[in-house]
Coordinates of C-alpha atoms (C1' of nucleotides) in Angstrom, one line a residue:
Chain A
X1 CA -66.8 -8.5 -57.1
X2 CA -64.3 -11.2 -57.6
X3 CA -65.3 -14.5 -55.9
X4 CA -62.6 -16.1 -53.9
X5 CA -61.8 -19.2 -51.8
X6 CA -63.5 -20.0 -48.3
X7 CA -59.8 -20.3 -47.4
X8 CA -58.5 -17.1 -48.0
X9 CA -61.3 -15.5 -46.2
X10 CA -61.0 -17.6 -43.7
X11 CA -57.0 -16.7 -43.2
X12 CA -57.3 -12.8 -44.4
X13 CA -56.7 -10.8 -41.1
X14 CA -55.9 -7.9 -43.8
X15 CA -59.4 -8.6 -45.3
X16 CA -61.7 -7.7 -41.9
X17 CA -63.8 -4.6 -42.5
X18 CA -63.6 -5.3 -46.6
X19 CA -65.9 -6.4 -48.7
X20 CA -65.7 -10.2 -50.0
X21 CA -67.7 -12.6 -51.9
X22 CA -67.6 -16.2 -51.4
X23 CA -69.6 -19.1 -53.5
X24 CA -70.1 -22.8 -52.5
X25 CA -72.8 -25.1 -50.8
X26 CA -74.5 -24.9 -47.7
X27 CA -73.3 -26.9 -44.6
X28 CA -75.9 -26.4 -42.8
X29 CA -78.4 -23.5 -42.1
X30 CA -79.2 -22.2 -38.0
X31 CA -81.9 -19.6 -37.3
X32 CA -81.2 -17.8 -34.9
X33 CA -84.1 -16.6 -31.9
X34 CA -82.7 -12.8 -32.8
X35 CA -84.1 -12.7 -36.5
X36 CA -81.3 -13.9 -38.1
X37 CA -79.4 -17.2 -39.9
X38 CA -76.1 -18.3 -39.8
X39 CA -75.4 -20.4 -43.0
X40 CA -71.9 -22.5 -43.4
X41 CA -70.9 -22.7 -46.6
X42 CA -68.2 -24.8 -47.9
X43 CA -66.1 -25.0 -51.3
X44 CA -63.9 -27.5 -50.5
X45 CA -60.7 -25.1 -50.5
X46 CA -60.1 -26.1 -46.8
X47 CA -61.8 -28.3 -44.0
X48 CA -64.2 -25.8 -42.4
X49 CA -67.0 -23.8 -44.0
X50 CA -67.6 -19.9 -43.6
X51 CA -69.7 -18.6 -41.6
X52 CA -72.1 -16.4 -43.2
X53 CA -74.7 -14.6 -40.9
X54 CA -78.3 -12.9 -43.2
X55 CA -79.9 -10.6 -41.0
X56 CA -84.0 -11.1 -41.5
X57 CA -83.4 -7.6 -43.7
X58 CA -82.4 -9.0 -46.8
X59 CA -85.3 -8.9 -49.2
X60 CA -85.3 -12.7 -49.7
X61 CA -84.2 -13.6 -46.1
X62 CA -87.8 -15.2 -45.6
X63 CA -88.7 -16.8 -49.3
X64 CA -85.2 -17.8 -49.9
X65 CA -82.4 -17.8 -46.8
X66 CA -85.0 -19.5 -44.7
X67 CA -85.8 -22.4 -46.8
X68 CA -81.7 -22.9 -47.7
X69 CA -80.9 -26.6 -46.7
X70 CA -77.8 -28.8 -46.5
X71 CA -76.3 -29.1 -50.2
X72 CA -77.8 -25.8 -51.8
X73 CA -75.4 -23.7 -53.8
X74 CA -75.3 -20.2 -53.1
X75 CA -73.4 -16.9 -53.7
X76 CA -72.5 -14.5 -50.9
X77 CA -71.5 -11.2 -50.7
X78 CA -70.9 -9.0 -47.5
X79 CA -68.2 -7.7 -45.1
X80 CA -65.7 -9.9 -43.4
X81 CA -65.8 -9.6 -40.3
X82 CA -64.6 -10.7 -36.5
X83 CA -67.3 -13.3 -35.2
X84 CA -69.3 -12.2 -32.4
X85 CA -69.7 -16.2 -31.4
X86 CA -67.4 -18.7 -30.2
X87 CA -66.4 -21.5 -32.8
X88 CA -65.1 -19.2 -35.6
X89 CA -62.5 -16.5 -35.8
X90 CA -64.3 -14.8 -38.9
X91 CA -67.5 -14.7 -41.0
X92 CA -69.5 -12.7 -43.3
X93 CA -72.2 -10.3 -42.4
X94 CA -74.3 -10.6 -45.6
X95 CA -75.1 -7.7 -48.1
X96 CA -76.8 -10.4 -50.2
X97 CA -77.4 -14.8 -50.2
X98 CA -78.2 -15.5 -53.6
X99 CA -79.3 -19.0 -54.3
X100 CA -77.6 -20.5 -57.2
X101 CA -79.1 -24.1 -57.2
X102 CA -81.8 -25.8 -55.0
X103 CA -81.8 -29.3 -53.1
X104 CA -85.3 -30.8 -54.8
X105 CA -86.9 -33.1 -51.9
X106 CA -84.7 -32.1 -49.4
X107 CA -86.0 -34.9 -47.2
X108 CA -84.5 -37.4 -49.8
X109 CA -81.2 -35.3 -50.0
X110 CA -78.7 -38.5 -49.7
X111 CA -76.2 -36.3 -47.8
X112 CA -77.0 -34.9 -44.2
X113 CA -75.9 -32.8 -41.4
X114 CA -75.2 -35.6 -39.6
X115 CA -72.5 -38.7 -38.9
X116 CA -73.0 -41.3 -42.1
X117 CA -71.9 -44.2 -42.2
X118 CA -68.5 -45.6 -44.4
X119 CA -70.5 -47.9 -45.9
X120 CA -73.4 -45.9 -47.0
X121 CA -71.5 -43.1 -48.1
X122 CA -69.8 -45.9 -50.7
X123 CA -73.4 -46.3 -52.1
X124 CA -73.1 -42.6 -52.8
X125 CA -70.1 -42.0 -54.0
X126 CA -70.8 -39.3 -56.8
X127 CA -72.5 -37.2 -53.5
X128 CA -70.0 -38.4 -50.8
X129 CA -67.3 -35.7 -51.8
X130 CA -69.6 -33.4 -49.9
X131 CA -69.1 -34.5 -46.7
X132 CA -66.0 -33.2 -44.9
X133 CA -64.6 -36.6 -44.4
X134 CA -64.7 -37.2 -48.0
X135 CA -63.2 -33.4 -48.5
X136 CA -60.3 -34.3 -46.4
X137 CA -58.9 -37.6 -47.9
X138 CA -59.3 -35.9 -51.9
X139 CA -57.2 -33.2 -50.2
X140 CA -55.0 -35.1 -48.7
X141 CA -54.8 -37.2 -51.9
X142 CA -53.6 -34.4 -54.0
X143 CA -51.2 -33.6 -51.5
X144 CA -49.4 -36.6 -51.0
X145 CA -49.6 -37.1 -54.9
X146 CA -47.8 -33.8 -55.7
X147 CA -45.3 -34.1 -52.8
X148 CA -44.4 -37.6 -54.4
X149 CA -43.8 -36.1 -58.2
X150 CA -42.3 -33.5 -56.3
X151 CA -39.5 -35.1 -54.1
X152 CA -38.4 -37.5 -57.6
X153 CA -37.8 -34.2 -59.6
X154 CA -36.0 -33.0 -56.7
X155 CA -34.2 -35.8 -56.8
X156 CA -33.2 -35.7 -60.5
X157 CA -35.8 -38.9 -61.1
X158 CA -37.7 -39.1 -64.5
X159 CA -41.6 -39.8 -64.5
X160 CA -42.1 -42.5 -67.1
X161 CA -45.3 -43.4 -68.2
X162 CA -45.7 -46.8 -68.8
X163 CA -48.3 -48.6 -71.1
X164 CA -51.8 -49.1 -69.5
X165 CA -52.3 -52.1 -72.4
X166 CA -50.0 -55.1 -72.4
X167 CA -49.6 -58.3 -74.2
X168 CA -46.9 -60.3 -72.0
X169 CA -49.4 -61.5 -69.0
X170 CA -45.5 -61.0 -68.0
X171 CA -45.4 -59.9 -64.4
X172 CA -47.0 -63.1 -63.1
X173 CA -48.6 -60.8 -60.1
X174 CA -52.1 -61.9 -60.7
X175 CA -55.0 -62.2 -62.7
X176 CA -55.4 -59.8 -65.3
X177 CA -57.9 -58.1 -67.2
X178 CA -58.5 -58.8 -70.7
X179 CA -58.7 -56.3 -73.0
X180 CA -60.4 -57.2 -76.5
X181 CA -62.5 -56.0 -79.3
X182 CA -63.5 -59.9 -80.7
X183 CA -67.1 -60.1 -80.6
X184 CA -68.0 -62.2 -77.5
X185 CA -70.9 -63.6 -79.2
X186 CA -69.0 -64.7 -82.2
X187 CA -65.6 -65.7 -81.1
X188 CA -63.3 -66.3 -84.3
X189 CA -61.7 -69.9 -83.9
X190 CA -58.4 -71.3 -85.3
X191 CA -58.3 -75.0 -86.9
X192 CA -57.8 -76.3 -84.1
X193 CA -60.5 -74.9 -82.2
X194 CA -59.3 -72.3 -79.7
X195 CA -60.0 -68.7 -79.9
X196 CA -57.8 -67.0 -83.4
X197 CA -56.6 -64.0 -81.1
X198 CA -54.8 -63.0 -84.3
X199 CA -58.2 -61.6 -85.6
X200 CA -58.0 -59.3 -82.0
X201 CA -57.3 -55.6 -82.1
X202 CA -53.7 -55.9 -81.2
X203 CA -53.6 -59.2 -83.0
X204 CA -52.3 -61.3 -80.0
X205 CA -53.7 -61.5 -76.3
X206 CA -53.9 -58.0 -74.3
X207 CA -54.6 -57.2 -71.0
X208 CA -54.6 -54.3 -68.7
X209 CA -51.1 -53.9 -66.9
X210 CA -50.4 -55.5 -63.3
X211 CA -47.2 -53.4 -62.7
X212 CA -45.0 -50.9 -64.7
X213 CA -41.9 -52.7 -63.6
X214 CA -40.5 -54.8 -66.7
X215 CA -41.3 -51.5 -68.7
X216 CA -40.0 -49.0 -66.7
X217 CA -36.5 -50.8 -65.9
X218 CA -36.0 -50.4 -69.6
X219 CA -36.2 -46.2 -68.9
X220 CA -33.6 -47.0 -65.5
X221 CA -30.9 -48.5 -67.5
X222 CA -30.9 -45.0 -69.8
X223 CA -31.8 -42.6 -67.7
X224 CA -30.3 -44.0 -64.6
X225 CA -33.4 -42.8 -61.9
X226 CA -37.1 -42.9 -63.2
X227 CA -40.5 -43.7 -61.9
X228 CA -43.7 -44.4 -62.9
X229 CA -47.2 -43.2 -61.3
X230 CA -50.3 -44.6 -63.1
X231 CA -53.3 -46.8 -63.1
X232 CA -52.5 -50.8 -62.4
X233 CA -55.2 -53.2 -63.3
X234 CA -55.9 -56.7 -61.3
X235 CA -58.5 -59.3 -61.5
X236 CA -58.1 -61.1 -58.5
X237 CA -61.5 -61.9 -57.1
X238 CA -60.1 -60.3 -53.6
X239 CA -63.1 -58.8 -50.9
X240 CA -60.4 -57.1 -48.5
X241 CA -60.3 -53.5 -47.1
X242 CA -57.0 -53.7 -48.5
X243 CA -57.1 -54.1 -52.3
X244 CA -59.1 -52.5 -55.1
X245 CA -59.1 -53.8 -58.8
X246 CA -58.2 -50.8 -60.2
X247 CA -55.6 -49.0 -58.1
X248 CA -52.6 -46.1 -59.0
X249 CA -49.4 -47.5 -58.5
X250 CA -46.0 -46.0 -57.9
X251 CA -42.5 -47.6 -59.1
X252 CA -39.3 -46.2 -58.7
X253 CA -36.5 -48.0 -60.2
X254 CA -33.0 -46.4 -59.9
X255 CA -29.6 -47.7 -61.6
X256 CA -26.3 -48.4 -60.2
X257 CA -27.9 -49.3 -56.8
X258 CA -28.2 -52.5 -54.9
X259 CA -30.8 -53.1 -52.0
X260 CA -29.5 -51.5 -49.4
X261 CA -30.0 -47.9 -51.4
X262 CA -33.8 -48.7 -52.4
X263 CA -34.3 -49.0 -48.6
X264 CA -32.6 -46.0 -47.9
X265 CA -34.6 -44.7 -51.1
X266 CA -37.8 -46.0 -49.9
X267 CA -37.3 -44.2 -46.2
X268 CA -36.9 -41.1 -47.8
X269 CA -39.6 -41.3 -50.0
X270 CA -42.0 -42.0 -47.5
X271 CA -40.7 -39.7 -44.8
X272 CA -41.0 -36.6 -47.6
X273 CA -44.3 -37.5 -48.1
X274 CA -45.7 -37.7 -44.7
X275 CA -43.5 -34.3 -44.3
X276 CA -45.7 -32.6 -47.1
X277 CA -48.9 -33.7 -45.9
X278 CA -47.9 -32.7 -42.3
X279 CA -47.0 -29.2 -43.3
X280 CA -49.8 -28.9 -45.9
X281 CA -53.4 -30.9 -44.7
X282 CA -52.8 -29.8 -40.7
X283 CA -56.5 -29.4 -40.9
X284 CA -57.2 -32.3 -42.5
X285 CA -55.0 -34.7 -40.5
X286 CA -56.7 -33.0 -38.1
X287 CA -60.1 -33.8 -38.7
X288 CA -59.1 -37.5 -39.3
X289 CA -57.8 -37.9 -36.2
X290 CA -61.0 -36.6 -34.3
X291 CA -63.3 -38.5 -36.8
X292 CA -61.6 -41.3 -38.5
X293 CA -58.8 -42.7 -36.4
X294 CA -57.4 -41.0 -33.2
X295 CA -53.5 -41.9 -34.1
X296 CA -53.6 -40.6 -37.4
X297 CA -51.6 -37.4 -36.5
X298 CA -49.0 -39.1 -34.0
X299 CA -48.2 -41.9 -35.9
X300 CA -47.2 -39.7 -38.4
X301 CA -45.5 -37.1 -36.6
X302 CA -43.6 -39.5 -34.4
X303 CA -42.4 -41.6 -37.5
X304 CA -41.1 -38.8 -39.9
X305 CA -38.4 -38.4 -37.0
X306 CA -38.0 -42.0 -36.4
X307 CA -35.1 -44.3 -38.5
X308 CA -37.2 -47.4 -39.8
X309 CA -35.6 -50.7 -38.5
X310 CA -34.1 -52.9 -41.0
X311 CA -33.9 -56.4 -40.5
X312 CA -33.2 -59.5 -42.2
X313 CA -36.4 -62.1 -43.2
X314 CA -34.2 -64.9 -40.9
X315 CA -34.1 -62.6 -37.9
X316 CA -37.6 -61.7 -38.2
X317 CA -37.9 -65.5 -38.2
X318 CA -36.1 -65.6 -35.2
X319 CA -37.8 -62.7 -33.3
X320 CA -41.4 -64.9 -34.3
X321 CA -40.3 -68.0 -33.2
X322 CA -38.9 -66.5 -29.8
X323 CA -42.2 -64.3 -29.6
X324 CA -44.0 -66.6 -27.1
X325 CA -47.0 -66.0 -29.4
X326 CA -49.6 -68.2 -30.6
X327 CA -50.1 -67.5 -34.4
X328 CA -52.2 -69.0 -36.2
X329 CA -50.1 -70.1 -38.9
X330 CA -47.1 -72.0 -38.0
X331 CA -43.9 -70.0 -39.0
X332 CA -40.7 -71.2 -40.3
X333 CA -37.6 -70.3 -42.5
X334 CA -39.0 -70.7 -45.5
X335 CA -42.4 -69.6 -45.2
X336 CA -44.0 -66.1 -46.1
X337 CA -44.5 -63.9 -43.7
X338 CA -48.8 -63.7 -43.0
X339 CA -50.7 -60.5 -41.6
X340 CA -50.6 -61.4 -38.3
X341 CA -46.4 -61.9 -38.2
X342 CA -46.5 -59.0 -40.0
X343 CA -48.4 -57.0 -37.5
X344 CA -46.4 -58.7 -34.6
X345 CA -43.5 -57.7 -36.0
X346 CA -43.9 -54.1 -36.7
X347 CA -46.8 -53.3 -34.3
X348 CA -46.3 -55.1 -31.3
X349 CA -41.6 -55.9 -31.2
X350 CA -40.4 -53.1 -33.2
X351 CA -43.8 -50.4 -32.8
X352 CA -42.5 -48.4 -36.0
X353 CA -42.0 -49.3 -39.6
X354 CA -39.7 -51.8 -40.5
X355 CA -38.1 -53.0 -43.4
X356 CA -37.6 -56.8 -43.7
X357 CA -34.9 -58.0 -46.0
X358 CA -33.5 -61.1 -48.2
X359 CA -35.9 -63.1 -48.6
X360 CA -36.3 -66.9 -49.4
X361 CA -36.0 -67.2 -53.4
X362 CA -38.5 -69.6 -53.7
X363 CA -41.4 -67.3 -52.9
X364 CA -40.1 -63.8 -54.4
X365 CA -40.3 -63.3 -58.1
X366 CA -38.0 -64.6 -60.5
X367 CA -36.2 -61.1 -61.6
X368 CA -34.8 -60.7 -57.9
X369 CA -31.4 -60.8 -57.2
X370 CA -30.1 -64.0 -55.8
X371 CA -27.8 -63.1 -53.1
X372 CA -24.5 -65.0 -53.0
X373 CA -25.8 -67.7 -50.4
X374 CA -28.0 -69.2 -53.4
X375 CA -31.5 -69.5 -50.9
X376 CA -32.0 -66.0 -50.6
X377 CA -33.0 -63.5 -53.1
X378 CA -32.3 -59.4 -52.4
X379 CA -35.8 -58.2 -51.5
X380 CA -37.9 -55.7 -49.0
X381 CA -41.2 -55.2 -48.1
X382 CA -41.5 -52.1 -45.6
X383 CA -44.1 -53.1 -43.3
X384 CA -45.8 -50.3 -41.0
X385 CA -48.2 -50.2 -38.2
X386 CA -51.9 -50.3 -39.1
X387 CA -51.7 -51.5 -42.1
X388 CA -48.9 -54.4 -43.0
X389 CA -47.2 -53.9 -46.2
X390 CA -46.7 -50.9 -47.6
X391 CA -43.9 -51.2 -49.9
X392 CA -42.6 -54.0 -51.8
X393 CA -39.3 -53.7 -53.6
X394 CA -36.0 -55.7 -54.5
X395 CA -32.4 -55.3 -56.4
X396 CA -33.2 -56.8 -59.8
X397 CA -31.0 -60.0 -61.2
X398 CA -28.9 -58.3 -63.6
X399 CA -26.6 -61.1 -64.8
X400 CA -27.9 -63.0 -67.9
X401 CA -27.5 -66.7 -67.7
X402 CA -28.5 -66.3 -63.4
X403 CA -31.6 -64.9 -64.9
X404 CA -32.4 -67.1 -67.3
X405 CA -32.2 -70.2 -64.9
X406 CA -34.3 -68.6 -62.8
X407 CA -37.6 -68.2 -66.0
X408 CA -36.5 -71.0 -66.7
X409 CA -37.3 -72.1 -62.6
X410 CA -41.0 -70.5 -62.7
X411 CA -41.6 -72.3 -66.0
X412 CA -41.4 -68.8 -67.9
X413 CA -41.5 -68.5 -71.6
X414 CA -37.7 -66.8 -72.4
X415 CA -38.9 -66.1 -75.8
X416 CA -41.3 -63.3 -74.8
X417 CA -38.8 -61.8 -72.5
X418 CA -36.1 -61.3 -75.4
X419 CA -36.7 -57.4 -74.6
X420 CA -36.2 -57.7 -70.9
X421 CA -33.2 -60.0 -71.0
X422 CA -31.8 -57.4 -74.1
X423 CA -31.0 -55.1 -71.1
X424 CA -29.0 -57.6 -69.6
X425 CA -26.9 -58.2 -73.0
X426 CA -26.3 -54.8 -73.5
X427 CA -24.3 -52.6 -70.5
X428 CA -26.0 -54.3 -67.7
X429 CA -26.3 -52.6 -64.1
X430 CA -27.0 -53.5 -60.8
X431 CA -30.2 -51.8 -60.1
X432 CA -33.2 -51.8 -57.9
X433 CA -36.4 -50.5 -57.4
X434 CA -39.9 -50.8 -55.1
X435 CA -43.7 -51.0 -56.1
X436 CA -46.5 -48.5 -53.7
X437 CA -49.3 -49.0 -53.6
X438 CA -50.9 -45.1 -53.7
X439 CA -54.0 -46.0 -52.0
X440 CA -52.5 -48.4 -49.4
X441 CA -50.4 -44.9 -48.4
X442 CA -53.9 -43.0 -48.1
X443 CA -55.3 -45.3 -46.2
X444 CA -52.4 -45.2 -43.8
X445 CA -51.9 -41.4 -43.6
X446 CA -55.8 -40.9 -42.8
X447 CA -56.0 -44.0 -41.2
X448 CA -59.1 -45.1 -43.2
X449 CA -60.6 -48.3 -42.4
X450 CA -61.2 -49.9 -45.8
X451 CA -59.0 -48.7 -49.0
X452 CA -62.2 -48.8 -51.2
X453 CA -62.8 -44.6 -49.6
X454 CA -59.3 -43.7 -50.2
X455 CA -60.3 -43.4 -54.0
X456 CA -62.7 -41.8 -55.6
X457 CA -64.9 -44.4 -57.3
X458 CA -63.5 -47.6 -55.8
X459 CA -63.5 -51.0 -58.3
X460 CA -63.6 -54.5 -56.6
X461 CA -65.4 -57.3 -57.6
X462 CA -69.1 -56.6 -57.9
X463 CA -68.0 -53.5 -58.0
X464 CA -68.3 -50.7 -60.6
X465 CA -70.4 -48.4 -60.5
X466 CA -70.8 -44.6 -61.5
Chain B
rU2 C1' -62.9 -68.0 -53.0
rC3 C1' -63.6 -69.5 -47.6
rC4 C1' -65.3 -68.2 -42.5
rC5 C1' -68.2 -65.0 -39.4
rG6 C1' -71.8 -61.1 -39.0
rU7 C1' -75.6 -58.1 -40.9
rG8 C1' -80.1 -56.2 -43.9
rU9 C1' -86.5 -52.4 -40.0
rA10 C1' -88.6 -44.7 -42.1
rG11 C1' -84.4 -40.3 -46.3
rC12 C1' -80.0 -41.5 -42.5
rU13 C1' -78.5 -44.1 -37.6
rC14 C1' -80.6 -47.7 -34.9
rA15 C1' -84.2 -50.2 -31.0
rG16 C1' -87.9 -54.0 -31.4
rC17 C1' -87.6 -59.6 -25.2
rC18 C1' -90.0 -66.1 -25.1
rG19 C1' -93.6 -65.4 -32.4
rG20 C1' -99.5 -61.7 -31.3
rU21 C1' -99.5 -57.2 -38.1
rA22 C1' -93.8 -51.5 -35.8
rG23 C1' -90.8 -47.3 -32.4
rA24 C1' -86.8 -43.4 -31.2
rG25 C1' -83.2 -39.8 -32.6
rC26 C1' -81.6 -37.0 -36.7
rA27 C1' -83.4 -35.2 -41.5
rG28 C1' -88.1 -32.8 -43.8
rG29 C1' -92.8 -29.6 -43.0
rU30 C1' -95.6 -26.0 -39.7
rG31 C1' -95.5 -22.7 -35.5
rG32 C1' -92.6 -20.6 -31.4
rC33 C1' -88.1 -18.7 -29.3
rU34 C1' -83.0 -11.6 -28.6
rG35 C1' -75.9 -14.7 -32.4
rU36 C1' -76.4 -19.8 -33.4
rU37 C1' -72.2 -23.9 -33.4
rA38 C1' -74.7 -31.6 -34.7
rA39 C1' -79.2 -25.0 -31.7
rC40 C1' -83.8 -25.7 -28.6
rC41 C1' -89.4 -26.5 -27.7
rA42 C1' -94.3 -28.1 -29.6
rC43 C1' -97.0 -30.4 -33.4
rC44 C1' -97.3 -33.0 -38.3
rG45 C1' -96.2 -36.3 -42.6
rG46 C1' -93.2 -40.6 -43.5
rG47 C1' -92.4 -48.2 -43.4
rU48 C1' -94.5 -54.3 -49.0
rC49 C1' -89.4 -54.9 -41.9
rG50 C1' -83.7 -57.1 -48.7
rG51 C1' -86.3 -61.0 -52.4
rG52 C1' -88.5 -65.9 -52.6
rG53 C1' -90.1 -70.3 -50.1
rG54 C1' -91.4 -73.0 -45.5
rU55 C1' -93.3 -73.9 -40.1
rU56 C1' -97.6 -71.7 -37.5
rC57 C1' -104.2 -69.9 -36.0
rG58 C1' -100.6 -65.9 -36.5
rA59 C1' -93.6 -64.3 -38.6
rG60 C1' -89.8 -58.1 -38.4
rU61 C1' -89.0 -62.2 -34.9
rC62 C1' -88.1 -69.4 -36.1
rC63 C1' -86.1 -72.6 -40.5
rC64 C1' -84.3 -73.0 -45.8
rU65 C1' -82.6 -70.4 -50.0
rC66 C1' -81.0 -66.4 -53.1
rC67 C1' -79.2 -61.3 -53.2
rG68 C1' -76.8 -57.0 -51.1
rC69 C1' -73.4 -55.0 -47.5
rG70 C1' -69.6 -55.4 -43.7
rG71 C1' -65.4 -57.7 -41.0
rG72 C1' -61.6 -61.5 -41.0
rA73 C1' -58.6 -65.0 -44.0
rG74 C1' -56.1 -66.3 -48.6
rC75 C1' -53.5 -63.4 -52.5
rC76 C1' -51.0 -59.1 -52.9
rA77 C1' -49.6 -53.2 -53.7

RNA sequence: UCCCGUGUAGCUCAGCCGGUAGAGCAGGUGGCUGUUAACCACCGGGUCGGGGGUUCGAGUCCCUCCGCGGGAGCCA
């Protein structure tokens, strides 16, 4: 018989009284006083497991069904039926439990029946997609990554894949990764001394990107709406629950636009999202707020209905100073805008997401638009509850000679930008774009505690492994 | 990188003012007329993160290293 999901047996009114065969891993394993077991099984189709109920008649009901524990792989076939018991609405009385794979030392079996910790489960992280916490968020991960490919092809956007390797340490947004084949034991030297990186693989310095951006802009001023969605590489020796050394980015960039549409863009974007997962993971949301963070499913449900606030980076100046609040660091126009003015602003003032505008040029990147009042440049960040800074995006400086002053400001090397400024000398447009963080999203839909279990094998500093 | 905290059974933890270790869960055995993190009884299970020091004696106090967590900086 044709295997299929826990989920559709789970949801198949049509299927009571028929025959189905289901095939995952054990949950856990009850006996009953009457003679009987109830096993759940799970297959990670859906949050809960099947119940499957062996009656003591099944030839290996005592040298096989009664030894089952958490994590063993098993085959069942049997009749859907309504559940006598509370707690399920369906199970499956059980023609036959075939056991496909034991647990060996079931006592040792890293993964129990029982509440783990975060932080353990990270030392497991080839087991902890077993658990029904870990279930959920890889669930909910694919869902909010196909909702977001889907709402740019709605849209008419283009997904461009930008290069992973890179040779202008460009962006300036960190520390990067270096990416060589020279022998480290042998380094090759020029006359003078230094390492000849012209004896490297790509013959110059490489390095694992820090942002798509520069690249994709190039696709934006062609093909007018484009994005990228890929792996982004930094080095910085950061020990937050917000950041991960290896994390998957997303950059829209759209042409013809100034910032007041990537705002509006940026809304939407997240708003569709947090629609799709809504509609799609109820279950999941569900289960994350009962067991990871009670406001998971109201925040989310109150905000998709909610217009963001926009404000500009001198009024939220204003509203700090005028706070009454004590903050730590002092704040002034001028200044960046810490975690804890952050979370005033958006948790405590405003109590939904925000987006903060025009900000001072001195501490935004140099390929922002300077706005007409020569201090600020034409930036966003989108800050939300919970978490701080969720999106950070600006109009880019499209006029020439403004953005050559400006490399020239941060002490930039013009000559390995000749392909950036070329879009500039050739049909320039006003355009604009943001940068997501993917797993900063995850770790606000689920409301997760630390960004290092909203991706499958997490990579910080120290760590790396499986 | 800085600040704070933490490390005891497979997991989660308790262990007072220093006197060589306990519980729950998990596992094993037995019992129990459909269970929902089942229940009851019994059993096995520990170089108390590593090293050094103080002391008659250290899980406990001190130093140091390592791991982990939280906060900060930086950012997405």
């Amino acid at each position: 018989m044709k295997p299929m999901s826990v989920k559709a047996a789970l949801a198949g009114h049509d299927l009571v009284g028929q025959k189905v065969t289901v095939q995952g891993w054990v949950r856990t394993r009850r006996d009953s006083k009457a003679g009987l077991s109830f096993i759940h099984i799970s297959d990670g189709s859906c949050q809960d497991p099947i119940q499957v109920v062996a009656q003591s008649s099944l030839s290996n009901y005592a040298n096989e069904v009664q030894k089952l524990t958490t994590g063993c792989s098993v085959i069942a076939e049997g009749t859907l039926v309504a559940s006598q018991g509370k707690g399920q609405s369906f199970e499956i009385q059980a023609d036959s439990v075939t056991v496909v794979g034991w647990v060996e030392d079931p006592e040792h079996y890293p993964v129990q029946p029982k509440a783990h910790t975060m932080e353990y489960l990270r030392e497991i992280a080839h087991l902890r997609p077993r658990t029904n916490t870990f279930g959920a968020i890889a669930r909910i991960r694919n869902t909010a990554a196909q909702a977001i490919h889907r709402f740019f092809h709605e849209q008419g956007f283009v997904w461009v894949n930008t290069p992973i390797i890179t040779t202008s340490d460009a962006e300036g947004a960190g520390q990067m990764f270096r990416v060589s084949t020279l022998d480290l034991n042998n380094l090759p030297r020029t006359d003078k001394g230094s390492i000849d990186f012209s004896k490297d693989f790509f013959g110059k310095e490489s390095f694992l990107t820090v942002s798509g951006q520069l690249n994709v802009e190039a696709y934006c001023l062609a093909l007018s709406k484009v994005y990228t969605f890929g792996p982004t590489f930094r080095a910085e020796n950061s020990n937050t629950t917000r950041h991960l050394a290896e994390f998957w980015m997303i950059e829209p960039e759209i042409a013809f636009a100034n910032l007041a549409d990537d705002a509006n863009l940026a809304e939407a974007f997240l708003k569709y999202v947090f629609r799709a997962v809504l509609s799609e993971r109820a279950d999941d949301l569900k289960f994350c707020a009962e067991r990871i963070e009670k406001t998971a499913l109201s925040r989310l449900e109150a905000l998709v209905d909610q217009p963001f606030e926009r404000i500009d980076y001198g009024e939220a100046i204003r509203l700090l100073q005028s706070s009454g609040k004590q903050f730590e660091y002092p704040i002034a126009w001028g200044s960046d805008l810490q975690t804890e003015h952050e979370r005033y602003l958006t948790e405590e003032k405003i109590g939904r997401p925000v987006i903060v505008m025009n900000y001072p040029a001195d501490i935004k990147a140099f390929y922002m638009r300077m706005n007409d009042d020569g201090k600020t440049v034409a930036a966003m960040d989108v800050l939300a509850p919970g978490i701080g800074e969720i999106i950070g995006g600006s109009q880019r400086e499209e006029r020439l000679s403004v953005l050559e002053d400006r490399m020239r400001h941060h002490k930039l090397d013009l000559g390995a930008y000749q392909w950036y400024l070329d879009f500039r000398r050739y049909g320039t447009v006003p355009h604009s774009g943001f940068g997501l963080g993917f797993e900063r999203l995850i770790v606000y839909i689920t409301g997760l505690g630390n960004i290092r279990d909203a991706i499958p094998y997490p990579r910080a500093p120290h760590l790396a492994s499986f």
